[in-house]
């Protein structure tokens, strides 16, 4: 899983792959669980998706851009547009289902 920041965001959204943005914080226990799942999935989907972590405490511009109010929040982005989202701790099966549903659109 890559680190996405206010500084490198524009470069990251230029991908033709599905972009999975995991908004979380180091102090958030559910965020750590979701991050572990996404780290594993980043290897599984390396050919078809970019999975990145956004620390909400360090990236206020992205937090404002996406209106993040709760962590963890996951946005699935294609061509700069949000195509799906998940808020709160999600099981691996739900995350996989959302990625699969949006990967080839």
Coordinates of C-alpha atoms in Angstrom, one line a residue:
X1 CA 0.0 0.0 0.0
X2 CA 1.4 3.4 -0.9
X3 CA 1.1 6.6 1.0
X4 CA -1.0 9.3 -0.6
X5 CA -0.6 12.9 0.5
X6 CA -1.8 16.4 -0.3
X7 CA 1.5 16.7 -2.3
X8 CA 1.3 13.5 -4.5
X9 CA -2.5 13.2 -4.8
X10 CA -2.8 14.8 -8.3
X11 CA -0.2 12.4 -9.6
X12 CA -1.9 9.4 -8.1
X13 CA -5.3 10.1 -9.6
X14 CA -3.9 10.1 -13.1
X15 CA -3.8 6.3 -13.1
X16 CA -6.1 4.3 -15.4
X17 CA -6.4 1.8 -12.5
X18 CA -9.0 1.9 -9.8
X19 CA -7.7 4.1 -7.0
X20 CA -8.6 3.0 -3.4
X21 CA -8.1 5.7 -0.9
X22 CA -8.0 4.6 2.8
X23 CA -8.5 7.6 5.0
X24 CA -7.4 6.8 8.5
X25 CA -5.4 7.9 11.6
X26 CA -2.6 6.3 13.6
X27 CA -4.7 6.6 16.8
X28 CA -7.7 4.8 15.3
X29 CA -7.9 1.0 16.1
X30 CA -10.4 0.2 13.3
X31 CA -8.2 2.0 10.9
X32 CA -5.3 -0.3 11.7
X33 CA -7.5 -3.3 11.0
X34 CA -8.7 -1.9 7.6
X35 CA -5.1 -0.9 6.7
X36 CA -3.9 -4.4 7.3
X37 CA -6.6 -5.8 5.0
X38 CA -5.8 -3.2 2.3
X39 CA -2.1 -3.9 2.6
X40 CA -2.8 -7.5 1.8
X41 CA -5.1 -6.6 -1.0
X42 CA -2.6 -4.2 -2.5
X43 CA -0.6 -7.2 -3.5
X44 CA -3.6 -9.2 -4.8
X45 CA -4.8 -6.3 -7.0
X46 CA -1.4 -4.8 -7.9
X47 CA -2.1 -5.1 -11.6
X48 CA -5.6 -3.5 -11.6
X49 CA -5.8 -1.1 -8.6
X50 CA -3.7 1.4 -6.7
X51 CA -4.4 1.1 -3.0
X52 CA -3.2 4.0 -0.9
X53 CA -3.3 5.3 2.7
X54 CA -4.2 8.9 3.6
X55 CA -3.4 10.0 7.1
X56 CA -6.1 12.4 8.0
X57 CA -4.0 14.2 10.6
X58 CA -1.2 15.0 8.0
X59 CA -3.3 15.8 4.9
X60 CA -5.9 18.5 5.6
X61 CA -6.4 19.4 1.9
X62 CA -7.6 15.8 1.0
X63 CA -9.7 15.6 4.2
X64 CA -11.5 18.8 3.1
X65 CA -11.7 17.8 -0.6
X66 CA -13.5 14.5 0.3
X67 CA -15.4 15.9 3.4
X68 CA -14.0 13.2 5.7
X69 CA -15.8 13.2 9.0
X70 CA -15.2 9.6 10.2
X71 CA -12.3 7.2 10.0
X72 CA -11.8 4.8 8.5
X73 CA -13.3 5.9 5.3
X74 CA -12.5 4.2 2.0
X75 CA -13.2 5.8 -1.4
X76 CA -13.0 4.0 -4.7
X77 CA -12.0 6.5 -7.4
X78 CA -11.9 6.1 -11.1
X79 CA -10.9 9.0 -13.4
X80 CA -11.0 11.4 -10.5
X81 CA -14.6 10.5 -9.6
X82 CA -15.8 8.6 -6.5
X83 CA -17.5 5.4 -7.7
X84 CA -18.1 3.8 -4.3
X85 CA -17.3 4.3 -0.6
X86 CA -17.3 2.5 2.7
X87 CA -17.4 4.2 6.1
X88 CA -16.3 2.5 9.4
X89 CA -14.5 -0.8 10.0
X90 CA -15.4 -3.1 7.1
X91 CA -14.8 -6.9 6.8
X92 CA -12.4 -8.1 4.2
X93 CA -15.3 -9.7 2.2
X94 CA -17.1 -6.4 1.9
X95 CA -13.9 -4.6 0.8
X96 CA -13.1 -7.3 -1.8
X97 CA -16.7 -7.2 -3.1
X98 CA -16.6 -3.4 -3.6
X99 CA -13.2 -3.6 -5.3
X100 CA -14.3 -6.4 -7.6
X101 CA -17.5 -4.6 -8.5
X102 CA -15.6 -1.5 -9.5
X103 CA -12.3 -2.8 -10.9
X104 CA -13.3 -3.2 -14.5
X105 CA -15.8 -0.4 -15.0

